[in-house]
Tab-separated table of C-alpha atoms and ligand atoms in Angstrom:
chain	number	residue	atom	x	y	z
A	120	MET	CA	6.678	27.675	-1.100
A	121	HIS	CA	10.431	28.464	-1.230
A	122	TYR	CA	12.639	25.551	1.024
A	123	ALA	CA	15.781	27.026	1.693
A	124	GLN	CA	16.807	23.589	2.122
A	125	LEU	CA	16.010	20.345	-0.321
A	126	PRO	CA	16.424	17.161	1.833
A	127	ALA	CA	18.540	14.234	-0.131
A	128	PHE	CA	17.074	11.569	-1.909
A	129	PRO	CA	16.224	8.774	0.649
A	130	GLU	CA	18.841	6.247	0.051
A	131	ASP	CA	16.834	3.459	-1.047
A	132	PHE	CA	14.972	5.232	-3.475
A	133	LEU	CA	14.485	2.759	-6.594
A	134	TRP	CA	15.207	5.414	-9.066
A	135	GLY	CA	14.794	2.479	-11.696
A	136	ALA	CA	13.064	2.896	-15.784
A	137	SER	CA	10.208	0.977	-17.412
A	138	THR	CA	8.331	-0.382	-20.498
A	139	SER	CA	5.733	-3.504	-20.897
A	140	ALA	CA	5.793	-6.511	-22.742
A	141	TYR	CA	3.914	-6.267	-25.570
A	142	GLN	CA	5.525	-2.658	-26.531
A	143	VAL	CA	9.472	-4.106	-26.255
A	144	GLU	CA	9.071	-8.109	-26.524
A	145	GLY	CA	8.453	-8.502	-29.423
A	146	ALA	CA	8.969	-12.573	-30.738
A	147	TRP	CA	4.696	-12.180	-30.539
A	148	ASP	CA	3.829	-16.341	-30.974
A	149	ALA	CA	7.162	-17.844	-29.375
A	150	ASP	CA	7.512	-20.129	-27.190
A	151	GLY	CA	3.986	-21.360	-27.078
A	152	LYS	CA	2.098	-17.366	-26.442
A	153	GLY	CA	-1.200	-16.970	-27.622
A	154	PRO	CA	-2.840	-14.260	-29.044
A	155	SER	CA	-3.071	-11.506	-26.896
A	156	VAL	CA	-5.851	-7.957	-28.477
A	157	GLN	CA	-3.045	-6.555	-29.621
A	158	ASP	CA	-1.808	-8.985	-31.867
A	159	VAL	CA	-4.402	-8.773	-33.433
A	160	ARG	CA	-4.748	-5.711	-33.670
A	161	THR	CA	-5.557	-4.073	-37.850
A	162	HIS	CA	-5.164	-0.866	-37.534
A	163	PHE	CA	-2.432	0.523	-37.127
A	164	PRO	CA	-2.631	4.471	-38.212
A	165	GLU	CA	-0.293	4.799	-41.648
A	166	GLY	CA	3.152	5.070	-41.142
A	167	THR	CA	3.811	2.617	-38.418
A	168	THR	CA	4.503	-0.649	-37.977
A	169	ASP	CA	2.821	-3.558	-35.109
A	170	PHE	CA	4.432	-5.190	-32.280
A	171	LYS	CA	5.674	-9.404	-34.158
A	172	VAL	CA	9.189	-7.487	-33.345
A	173	ALA	CA	9.599	-4.492	-31.168
A	174	ALA	CA	12.560	-4.363	-29.619
A	175	ASP	CA	13.158	-7.762	-29.545
A	176	HIS	CA	13.744	-7.858	-25.727
A	177	TYR	CA	12.413	-11.729	-25.888
A	178	HIS	CA	16.009	-12.654	-27.920
A	179	HIS	CA	17.285	-10.097	-26.431
A	180	VAL	CA	17.237	-9.845	-22.350
A	181	GLU	CA	20.087	-10.232	-21.145
A	182	GLU	CA	21.969	-8.095	-23.647
A	183	ASP	CA	19.410	-5.456	-22.003
A	184	VAL	CA	19.832	-6.331	-18.943
A	185	ALA	CA	23.158	-6.599	-18.503
A	186	LEU	CA	23.082	-2.587	-19.838
A	187	MET	CA	20.323	-1.372	-17.666
A	188	GLY	CA	22.773	-2.746	-15.019
A	189	GLU	CA	26.274	-0.410	-16.849
A	190	ILE	CA	23.483	2.425	-17.166
A	191	GLY	CA	23.316	1.507	-12.557
A	192	LEU	CA	19.633	1.174	-12.774
A	193	LYS	CA	17.898	0.338	-9.229
A	194	ALA	CA	14.950	-0.505	-10.004
A	195	TYR	CA	13.301	-2.164	-13.522
A	196	ARG	CA	10.111	-1.545	-14.560
A	197	PHE	CA	7.952	-4.900	-16.793
A	198	SER	CA	5.542	-6.103	-17.114
A	199	ILE	CA	4.702	-10.690	-18.335
A	200	ALA	CA	3.076	-11.429	-21.015
A	201	TRP	CA	-0.005	-12.738	-19.238
A	202	THR	CA	-0.986	-14.946	-22.962
A	203	ARG	CA	3.377	-15.958	-22.277
A	204	ILE	CA	2.006	-17.443	-18.732
A	205	VAL	CA	-1.962	-18.921	-19.580
A	206	PRO	CA	-1.560	-18.846	-23.373
A	207	ASP	CA	-5.763	-18.795	-23.447
A	208	GLY	CA	-5.891	-16.448	-20.310
A	209	ASP	CA	-7.500	-19.781	-18.615
A	210	GLY	CA	-6.109	-22.999	-19.515
A	211	GLU	CA	-2.619	-24.799	-19.450
A	212	GLU	CA	0.041	-23.364	-18.059
A	213	ASN	CA	2.968	-22.499	-20.033
A	214	ALA	CA	6.090	-23.807	-19.109
A	215	ALA	CA	9.250	-21.755	-21.280
A	216	GLY	CA	6.329	-19.161	-21.074
A	217	ILE	CA	6.711	-18.612	-17.082
A	218	ALA	CA	10.801	-20.031	-18.177
A	219	PHE	CA	11.536	-16.937	-19.597
A	220	TYR	CA	10.006	-14.724	-16.900
A	221	HIS	CA	12.973	-16.419	-14.040
A	222	ARG	CA	15.514	-16.529	-16.655
A	223	LEU	CA	14.630	-12.389	-17.277
A	224	ILE	CA	13.936	-12.319	-13.352
A	225	ASP	CA	17.186	-13.847	-12.297
A	226	ALA	CA	18.855	-11.670	-14.721
A	227	VAL	CA	17.618	-8.637	-13.236
A	228	ILE	CA	19.025	-8.740	-9.814
A	229	ALA	CA	21.476	-10.176	-11.091
A	230	GLN	CA	22.299	-6.437	-11.671
A	231	GLY	CA	21.038	-5.708	-8.661
A	232	ILE	CA	18.073	-4.634	-9.821
A	233	THR	CA	14.693	-4.616	-7.766
A	234	PRO	CA	12.245	-5.874	-10.868
A	235	ILE	CA	8.438	-4.005	-10.551
A	236	ILE	CA	6.087	-6.428	-12.227
A	237	THR	CA	3.269	-5.000	-14.429
A	238	MET	CA	0.519	-8.081	-14.185
A	239	TYR	CA	-1.272	-6.460	-17.641
A	240	HIS	CA	-0.385	-4.508	-19.414
A	241	PHE	CA	-2.757	-3.678	-21.978
A	242	ASP	CA	-2.157	-7.400	-23.803
A	243	LEU	CA	-5.470	-9.300	-22.696
A	244	PRO	CA	-5.664	-12.670	-24.273
A	245	GLN	CA	-7.133	-12.714	-26.460
A	246	ALA	CA	-9.344	-15.698	-25.652
A	247	LEU	CA	-10.627	-13.776	-23.053
A	248	ALA	CA	-11.631	-10.565	-24.837
A	249	GLU	CA	-13.133	-12.699	-27.447
A	250	ARG	CA	-15.107	-14.194	-23.976
A	251	GLY	CA	-17.025	-10.465	-23.587
A	252	GLY	CA	-13.499	-9.174	-21.720
A	253	TRP	CA	-13.688	-7.924	-17.864
A	254	ALA	CA	-17.554	-7.909	-18.057
A	255	ASN	CA	-17.367	-11.536	-17.673
A	256	GLN	CA	-17.281	-13.262	-14.368
A	257	ALA	CA	-14.771	-16.042	-15.999
A	258	THR	CA	-11.524	-12.986	-17.122
A	259	ILE	CA	-12.431	-11.839	-12.812
A	260	ASP	CA	-11.621	-15.355	-12.140
A	261	ALA	CA	-8.540	-16.098	-14.256
A	262	PHE	CA	-6.660	-12.821	-13.526
A	263	VAL	CA	-6.589	-14.081	-10.141
A	264	ARG	CA	-4.778	-17.541	-10.893
A	265	PHE	CA	-2.705	-15.836	-12.956
A	266	ALA	CA	-1.960	-13.755	-10.571
A	267	GLU	CA	-1.443	-17.041	-8.839
A	268	ILE	CA	1.000	-17.578	-10.645
A	269	LEU	CA	2.969	-15.407	-10.995
A	270	TYR	CA	3.234	-14.887	-6.770
A	271	ARG	CA	3.590	-19.215	-6.879
A	272	GLU	CA	6.474	-18.413	-9.218
A	273	TYR	CA	8.419	-15.624	-8.760
A	274	GLY	CA	6.849	-14.085	-4.914
A	275	SER	CA	10.644	-15.454	-3.726
A	276	LYS	CA	12.506	-13.074	-5.367
A	277	VAL	CA	9.540	-10.153	-6.037
A	278	ARG	CA	8.801	-7.628	-3.738
A	279	TYR	CA	7.203	-4.661	-5.973
A	280	TRP	CA	3.713	-5.778	-8.047
A	281	LEU	CA	1.627	-3.473	-10.217
A	282	THR	CA	-1.841	-4.529	-11.114
A	283	ILE	CA	-3.329	-2.997	-13.875
A	284	ASN	CA	-1.553	-0.672	-15.616
A	285	GLU	CA	-3.594	2.589	-16.801
A	286	GLN	CA	-6.894	1.091	-16.258
A	287	ASN	CA	-8.766	4.536	-16.346
A	288	MET	CA	-7.126	4.310	-19.630
A	289	LEU	CA	-8.189	1.383	-20.732
A	290	ILE	CA	-11.713	2.678	-20.219
A	291	MET	CA	-10.809	6.144	-21.317
A	292	TYR	CA	-9.310	5.765	-24.839
A	293	GLY	CA	-11.190	1.020	-25.108
A	294	LYS	CA	-11.378	1.089	-28.474
A	295	MET	CA	-8.057	2.361	-29.394
A	296	LEU	CA	-6.726	-0.292	-27.269
A	297	GLY	CA	-8.642	-2.992	-27.352
A	298	THR	CA	-11.080	-3.371	-24.658
A	299	THR	CA	-14.097	-2.649	-26.973
A	300	THR	CA	-15.456	-3.018	-30.029
A	301	LEU	CA	-18.487	-2.112	-29.546
A	302	GLU	CA	-19.282	1.522	-30.488
A	303	GLY	CA	-21.695	4.902	-28.418
A	304	ASP	CA	-23.213	3.857	-25.283
A	305	ALA	CA	-22.852	0.581	-26.086
A	306	ALA	CA	-19.276	0.827	-25.681
A	307	GLN	CA	-18.968	3.017	-22.887
A	308	ARG	CA	-21.829	0.599	-20.453
A	309	ASP	CA	-19.458	-1.690	-21.325
A	310	LEU	CA	-15.879	0.174	-20.844
A	311	TYR	CA	-17.526	0.672	-17.562
A	312	GLN	CA	-18.928	-2.498	-17.010
A	313	GLN	CA	-15.715	-4.170	-17.849
A	314	ASN	CA	-13.784	-0.479	-15.431
A	315	HIS	CA	-16.095	-2.640	-12.081
A	316	GLY	CA	-14.096	-5.106	-13.825
A	317	MET	CA	-10.623	-4.348	-13.747
A	318	PHE	CA	-11.119	-3.649	-10.565
A	319	LEU	CA	-12.992	-7.132	-8.441
A	320	ALA	CA	-9.791	-8.066	-10.078
A	321	GLN	CA	-7.406	-5.982	-9.413
A	322	ALA	CA	-8.588	-5.678	-5.309
A	323	ARG	CA	-9.022	-10.305	-4.760
A	324	ALA	CA	-5.227	-10.199	-6.448
A	325	MET	CA	-4.183	-7.716	-3.772
A	326	ILE	CA	-5.750	-9.531	-0.937
A	327	ARG	CA	-4.159	-12.776	-1.953
A	328	CYS	CA	-0.839	-11.244	-2.303
A	329	HIS	CA	-0.824	-10.317	1.129
A	330	GLU	CA	-1.865	-13.745	2.090
A	331	LEU	CA	0.288	-15.696	-0.040
A	332	LEU	CA	2.466	-13.115	0.005
A	333	PRO	CA	2.912	-10.848	3.023
A	334	GLU	CA	6.205	-8.855	2.508
A	335	ALA	CA	5.531	-8.672	-0.677
A	336	LYS	CA	4.407	-4.512	-1.875
A	337	ILE	CA	1.598	-4.194	-4.727
A	338	GLY	CA	-1.167	-1.261	-6.076
A	339	PRO	CA	-2.300	0.761	-8.651
A	340	ALA	CA	-0.505	1.902	-11.088
A	341	PRO	CA	-2.819	4.496	-13.099
A	342	ASN	CA	-2.476	7.012	-15.307
A	343	VAL	CA	-2.560	10.553	-13.363
A	344	ALA	CA	-2.759	14.479	-14.890
A	345	TYR	CA	-3.375	16.414	-12.539
A	346	VAL	CA	-6.820	18.324	-13.915
A	347	TYR	CA	-6.541	22.488	-14.019
A	348	PRO	CA	-9.536	24.886	-14.021
A	349	ALA	CA	-8.659	27.110	-16.326
A	350	SER	CA	-9.656	30.224	-15.051
A	351	CYS	CA	-10.324	30.769	-11.468
A	352	ALA	CA	-14.077	31.509	-12.633
A	353	PRO	CA	-16.308	29.167	-9.685
A	354	GLU	CA	-17.181	27.222	-12.822
A	355	ASP	CA	-14.184	26.248	-14.081
A	356	VAL	CA	-13.094	25.102	-10.818
A	357	VAL	CA	-16.644	22.641	-10.250
A	358	ALA	CA	-15.372	21.832	-14.470
A	359	ALA	CA	-11.624	20.918	-13.038
A	360	ASP	CA	-13.431	19.451	-9.645
A	361	ASP	CA	-15.621	16.761	-11.937
A	362	TRP	CA	-13.150	15.864	-14.954
A	363	ASN	CA	-10.819	15.357	-11.620
A	364	ALA	CA	-12.522	13.181	-10.245
A	365	VAL	CA	-13.910	11.064	-13.827
A	366	ARG	CA	-10.600	11.063	-15.434
A	367	ASN	CA	-8.051	10.241	-11.968
A	368	TRP	CA	-10.205	9.675	-8.604
A	369	LEU	CA	-13.116	7.070	-9.604
A	370	TYR	CA	-9.547	4.829	-9.878
A	371	THR	CA	-7.295	5.641	-7.096
A	372	ASP	CA	-10.541	6.378	-4.828
A	373	LEU	CA	-11.272	2.477	-5.764
A	374	ALA	CA	-8.275	1.014	-5.177
A	375	ALA	CA	-7.689	2.792	-2.192
A	376	ARG	CA	-10.559	3.594	-0.967
A	377	GLY	CA	-12.720	0.790	-1.705
A	378	GLU	CA	-15.312	2.179	-2.801
A	379	TYR	CA	-15.978	4.711	-5.611
A	380	ASN	CA	-15.190	8.661	-6.384
A	381	SER	CA	-18.771	10.023	-5.300
A	382	LEU	CA	-18.934	12.435	-7.759
A	383	ALA	CA	-17.520	9.407	-11.147
A	384	TRP	CA	-20.530	7.788	-9.675
A	385	ALA	CA	-22.448	10.568	-9.562
A	386	TYR	CA	-20.990	11.248	-13.627
A	387	LEU	CA	-21.613	7.566	-14.490
A	388	VAL	CA	-25.523	7.888	-13.632
A	389	GLU	CA	-26.001	10.722	-15.376
A	390	LYS	CA	-24.568	9.204	-19.214
A	391	GLY	CA	-26.786	5.472	-17.943
A	392	TRP	CA	-23.141	4.473	-18.071
A	393	ALA	CA	-23.386	2.975	-13.969
A	394	PRO	CA	-22.460	-0.885	-13.668
A	395	ALA	CA	-23.892	-3.307	-12.014
A	396	ILE	CA	-22.482	-4.267	-8.942
A	397	ALA	CA	-23.277	-7.485	-7.558
A	398	GLU	CA	-24.004	-8.754	-4.650
A	399	GLY	CA	-20.642	-8.582	-1.878
A	400	ASP	CA	-17.957	-6.555	-5.152
A	401	MET	CA	-18.579	-3.862	-2.435
A	402	GLU	CA	-18.035	-6.119	0.461
A	403	ILE	CA	-14.575	-7.541	-1.782
A	404	LEU	CA	-13.472	-3.693	-2.763
A	405	ALA	CA	-13.003	-2.478	0.437
A	406	ALA	CA	-10.766	-5.667	1.722
A	407	ALA	CA	-8.159	-5.090	-0.045
A	408	LYS	CA	-6.347	-2.282	0.760
A	409	PRO	CA	-3.145	-1.602	-1.318
A	410	ASP	CA	0.205	-0.307	0.654
A	411	PHE	CA	1.521	2.031	-2.458
A	412	ILE	CA	0.395	3.560	-5.494
A	413	ALA	CA	1.893	3.341	-8.569
A	414	PHE	CA	0.713	6.579	-11.194
A	415	ASN	CA	2.014	6.680	-14.226
A	416	TYR	CA	3.159	10.605	-14.973
A	417	TYR	CA	3.261	13.167	-18.440
A	418	ALA	CA	1.946	16.421	-17.661
A	419	THR	CA	-1.491	18.082	-16.146
A	420	GLN	CA	-4.418	18.855	-18.223
A	421	THR	CA	-6.400	22.353	-18.066
A	422	VAL	CA	-10.072	22.511	-18.539
A	423	ALA	CA	-13.111	24.979	-18.526
A	424	ALA	CA	-16.120	24.854	-18.106
A	425	PRO	CA	-18.695	23.177	-20.697
A	426	SER	CA	-20.246	24.888	-22.861
A	427	GLY	CA	-23.288	21.732	-23.122
A	428	ASP	CA	-22.410	22.346	-27.407
A	429	ALA	CA	-19.409	20.673	-29.744
A	430	SER	CA	-17.239	23.735	-28.664
A	431	ASP	CA	-16.556	21.458	-25.616
A	432	LEU	CA	-14.136	18.733	-27.826
A	433	ARG	CA	-10.841	19.449	-28.979
A	434	ALA	CA	-10.972	17.875	-32.313
A	435	ARG	CA	-7.374	15.605	-32.491
A	436	GLY	CA	-7.972	12.175	-32.312
A	437	GLU	CA	-7.380	9.306	-30.610
A	438	ASP	CA	-4.618	10.070	-27.825
A	439	GLN	CA	-4.345	8.913	-24.126
A	440	GLN	CA	-2.730	12.135	-23.149
A	441	MET	CA	-4.165	15.245	-24.418
A	442	VAL	CA	-7.824	16.903	-22.834
A	443	ARG	CA	-11.029	15.595	-25.232
A	444	GLY	CA	-13.580	17.508	-23.311
A	445	GLU	CA	-17.120	15.820	-23.258
A	446	VAL	CA	-20.104	17.718	-24.114
A	447	GLY	CA	-21.883	18.914	-20.868
A	448	VAL	CA	-19.730	18.019	-18.747
A	449	TYR	CA	-15.601	19.843	-18.791
A	450	LYS	CA	-14.427	21.521	-22.023
A	451	ALA	CA	-11.000	20.957	-23.453
A	452	VAL	CA	-8.242	23.745	-22.471
A	453	ASP	CA	-4.793	24.458	-24.026
A	454	ASN	CA	-2.907	25.823	-21.345
A	455	PRO	CA	-0.993	29.080	-22.647
A	456	ASN	CA	1.525	28.220	-19.894
A	457	LEU	CA	3.051	24.555	-21.445
A	458	PRO	CA	5.049	24.046	-23.905
A	459	LYS	CA	4.623	21.328	-26.170
A	460	ASN	CA	6.524	18.246	-26.734
A	461	ALA	CA	6.815	17.246	-30.573
A	462	PHE	CA	3.162	14.959	-30.310
A	463	GLY	CA	0.865	17.935	-28.493
A	464	TRP	CA	1.954	16.094	-25.896
A	465	GLU	CA	1.753	19.345	-23.177
A	466	ILE	CA	5.469	19.686	-20.766
A	467	ASP	CA	4.498	20.175	-16.630
A	468	PRO	CA	7.119	19.821	-14.161
A	469	VAL	CA	5.547	22.100	-11.709
A	470	GLY	CA	2.225	19.578	-12.746
A	471	PHE	CA	4.048	17.132	-11.205
A	472	ARG	CA	5.135	18.359	-8.392
A	473	THR	CA	1.361	18.823	-8.093
A	474	THR	CA	0.270	15.445	-8.420
A	475	PHE	CA	1.932	13.931	-6.033
A	476	ARG	CA	0.690	16.911	-3.567
A	477	ALA	CA	-2.484	15.235	-4.396
A	478	LEU	CA	-2.131	12.006	-4.325
A	479	TRP	CA	-0.741	11.915	-0.539
A	480	ASP	CA	-2.761	14.295	0.801
A	481	ARG	CA	-5.651	12.281	-0.548
A	482	TYR	CA	-4.666	8.637	0.796
A	483	ARG	CA	-1.518	9.067	2.790
A	484	LEU	CA	-0.007	5.885	0.354
A	485	PRO	CA	3.616	5.928	-0.717
A	486	LEU	CA	4.025	6.879	-4.250
A	487	LEU	CA	5.858	5.344	-6.682
A	488	VAL	CA	6.462	7.458	-10.159
A	489	THR	CA	6.240	3.640	-13.829
A	490	GLU	CA	5.860	5.904	-15.899
A	491	ASN	CA	7.435	9.878	-17.732
A	492	GLY	CA	9.313	10.344	-20.078
A	493	LEU	CA	9.467	11.881	-23.677
A	494	GLY	CA	8.626	10.551	-26.984
A	495	ALA	CA	10.511	12.245	-29.427
A	496	PHE	CA	12.115	10.992	-33.157
A	497	ASP	CA	15.819	10.792	-32.047
A	498	GLU	CA	18.989	10.160	-34.381
A	499	LEU	CA	21.791	8.610	-34.205
A	500	GLY	CA	24.977	10.911	-34.465
A	501	GLU	CA	27.390	10.849	-36.116
A	502	ASP	CA	29.698	8.944	-33.376
A	503	GLY	CA	26.869	6.712	-33.367
A	504	MET	CA	25.220	7.849	-30.267
A	505	VAL	CA	21.684	9.509	-30.084
A	506	HIS	CA	22.079	13.127	-28.528
A	507	ASP	CA	18.929	13.620	-26.682
A	508	ASP	CA	19.597	16.588	-24.405
A	509	TYR	CA	16.007	17.417	-25.108
A	510	ARG	CA	14.971	14.341	-22.507
A	511	ILE	CA	18.194	14.816	-20.440
A	512	ASP	CA	16.323	18.174	-19.705
A	513	TYR	CA	12.796	16.753	-19.897
A	514	LEU	CA	14.104	14.907	-17.189
A	515	GLN	CA	15.699	16.757	-15.232
A	516	ARG	CA	13.351	18.867	-14.546
A	517	HIS	CA	10.926	16.320	-12.830
A	518	ILE	CA	13.890	14.977	-10.955
A	519	GLU	CA	13.641	18.308	-9.404
A	520	GLN	CA	9.979	18.566	-8.735
A	521	ILE	CA	9.862	14.956	-6.889
A	522	ARG	CA	13.235	17.068	-4.360
A	523	LEU	CA	10.603	19.553	-4.069
A	524	ALA	CA	7.949	16.766	-3.774
A	525	LEU	CA	10.168	15.182	-0.876
A	526	ALA	CA	11.058	18.193	0.718
A	527	ASP	CA	6.757	18.683	0.939
A	528	GLY	CA	6.371	15.842	3.105
A	529	VAL	CA	5.991	13.721	0.641
A	530	ASP	CA	6.744	9.938	0.460
A	531	VAL	CA	8.369	8.353	-3.057
A	532	LEU	CA	9.929	5.513	-3.433
A	533	GLY	CA	11.196	5.852	-6.522
A	534	TYR	CA	10.990	7.998	-9.877
A	535	CYS	CA	10.935	4.899	-13.610
A	536	PRO	CA	10.338	6.835	-16.209
A	537	TRP	CA	9.570	5.625	-19.342
A	538	SER	CA	11.450	3.972	-21.013
A	539	ALA	CA	14.203	2.085	-20.312
A	540	ILE	CA	14.968	0.969	-23.592
A	541	ASP	CA	13.842	2.464	-26.823
A	542	LEU	CA	10.164	0.476	-28.283
A	543	ILE	CA	6.364	1.246	-30.633
A	544	SER	CA	4.468	3.763	-28.824
A	545	THR	CA	0.245	2.468	-27.592
A	546	HIS	CA	-0.428	4.375	-30.895
A	547	GLN	CA	2.571	5.872	-32.522
A	548	GLY	CA	4.757	3.277	-33.178
A	549	PHE	CA	8.848	3.225	-33.043
A	550	SER	CA	9.349	6.021	-34.670
A	551	LYS	CA	8.212	8.000	-31.321
A	552	ARG	CA	10.852	7.023	-29.114
A	553	TYR	CA	11.408	7.717	-24.859
A	554	GLY	CA	14.309	4.544	-24.454
A	555	PHE	CA	18.049	5.618	-21.988
A	556	ILE	CA	19.042	2.938	-25.090
A	557	HIS	CA	18.996	3.239	-28.624
A	558	VAL	CA	17.627	0.265	-30.711
A	559	ASP	CA	18.562	0.537	-34.408
A	560	ARG	CA	15.566	0.004	-36.137
A	561	ASP	CA	13.244	1.847	-38.145
A	562	GLU	CA	8.523	1.202	-38.203
A	563	PHE	CA	9.277	-1.541	-41.285
A	564	ASP	CA	13.452	-1.972	-41.307
A	565	LEU	CA	14.412	-4.452	-38.750
A	566	LYS	CA	18.013	-3.020	-38.774
A	567	ASP	CA	20.554	-4.483	-36.682
A	568	LEU	CA	18.027	-4.110	-33.890
A	569	ALA	CA	21.981	-3.365	-32.422
A	570	ARG	CA	21.121	-1.346	-28.961
A	571	SER	CA	23.794	1.592	-27.601
A	572	ARG	CA	23.861	4.077	-25.341
A	573	LYS	CA	21.899	7.274	-25.997
A	574	LYS	CA	23.459	10.146	-23.843
A	575	SER	CA	21.058	11.050	-21.162
A	576	SER	CA	21.919	6.464	-20.304
A	577	TYR	CA	25.555	8.406	-18.916
A	578	TRP	CA	23.071	11.668	-17.686
A	579	TYR	CA	21.022	9.266	-15.770
A	580	GLN	CA	24.444	7.073	-14.596
A	581	GLU	CA	25.433	10.206	-12.306
A	582	VAL	CA	21.654	10.789	-11.253
A	583	ILE	CA	21.768	7.136	-9.683
A	584	GLU	CA	25.502	7.788	-8.081
A	585	SER	CA	24.589	10.795	-6.862
A	586	ARG	CA	21.533	10.331	-6.185
A	587	GLY	CA	20.567	13.141	-7.611
A	588	ALA	CA	22.393	15.363	-6.441
A	589	ARG	CA	24.037	15.720	-10.051
A	590	LEU	CA	21.597	16.470	-12.227
A	591	ASP	CA	22.997	19.678	-14.360
A	592	GLY	CA	25.100	16.144	-16.012
B	169	BG6	C1	1.458	5.014	-21.150
B	169	BG6	C2	0.890	3.582	-21.195
B	169	BG6	O1	-0.340	6.027	-21.281
B	169	BG6	O2	1.656	6.141	-21.940
B	169	BG6	C3	2.426	3.333	-22.220
B	169	BG6	O3	1.086	3.185	-20.429
B	169	BG6	C4	2.639	4.507	-22.871
B	169	BG6	O4	2.157	1.850	-22.508
B	169	BG6	C5	3.184	5.522	-22.967
B	169	BG6	O5	3.983	3.542	-24.656
B	169	BG6	C6	3.959	7.056	-23.894
B	169	BG6	O6	2.218	6.492	-24.676
B	169	BG6	P1	2.427	6.661	-25.877
B	169	BG6	O7	1.374	6.900	-26.964
B	169	BG6	O8	3.848	7.828	-26.598
B	169	BG6	O9	2.697	5.269	-26.318
């Protein structure tokens, strides 16, 4: 549908940017921090760095937040490293770690920026992982206690809370993200039991948030990639429905409706991976009510009816954003209408609008975009600036679609692209950059870690100042 006139972005729209603790902070063992699953990872793809120093944000907090203030961000979405607060996950609290996030939050607020906190972004305390991770009731209890510490410490300063970043990726790419060390069917059974544990932990954290902080808003933050059928063949449409259910709605239905999506449940039963559900679990899940749904959007996926053999699979290595296929469930297909970025990820701004509409239709909850962005091999120009016009183009075309989604009647709270500052990709190193702020280091040469604003940050500043009216730069 075309609109003669598009609405303006709301005045209180949260124009922001995002990071996560283990990808940006560095200082991996400083001031009493315990190891997380990310710190003990030993297998890094060839030619990529580990997470020990990252962008060294831990030692550059004031400078980094001042730059975010210069850009004019209205919101900063970041995560708290559980292992800084409780180094072994469920033991003693660490005063130095707690103090660090007070400093960060205070600096953010002093710049007039609204903090949005992710409680858990891929960095489970290693000590808890060694005891079975989320399949162990002790981890669920430890997360609820961790959440209570965060509410106690930061609740008077922070209004927006996100429970778990991309729970669906933690399950579907469990090996790559450190959720499981098992293989094959055993890994899948373990992962979906951990998935159930995460749902319970999330539900209890949401319930406690509402009890302790009546003014606060809390929601989940899955990665949502709307799934298209490869054609209008009815069998392709069924395959797209199935994969939408397993990849997306399983997570959002549980968070918003407190129940397992029935197609996704049928899939789990068929595979023999359905989790054990204890008495009382479903009541806890049903009692938790999010105030909004946050989601990370990078691209859509396209699938066809499965052939039931290896041709359903796409051999492209582990990558959370690429459709990979599953024998007998759906066949992975490239979308011929979409270009790809330098890392093979499809680029689909219109699919962003479709994703908004689908989420809004299903839940009628406000939506907050907590990630979207373009990974690229940025180069510093001779003038000392990264001229990332390709990123401006990507962001511009996605913001245009938010405006259309607003016209469609969707309630959008804000947009926090990935990422505020250069950081380490989950599996493709430091050279895959996303930031508005450049950090001068290479994959292994740390150089001086100097910060400088990229061209996209000046463009984004104008977008924010004009409330989305000046997108052309
Ligand atoms: C999301 C994650 O999957 O995508 C981020 O929440 C991640 O942690 C981002 O960095 C981009 O993915 P990648 O693999 O390029 O780092």
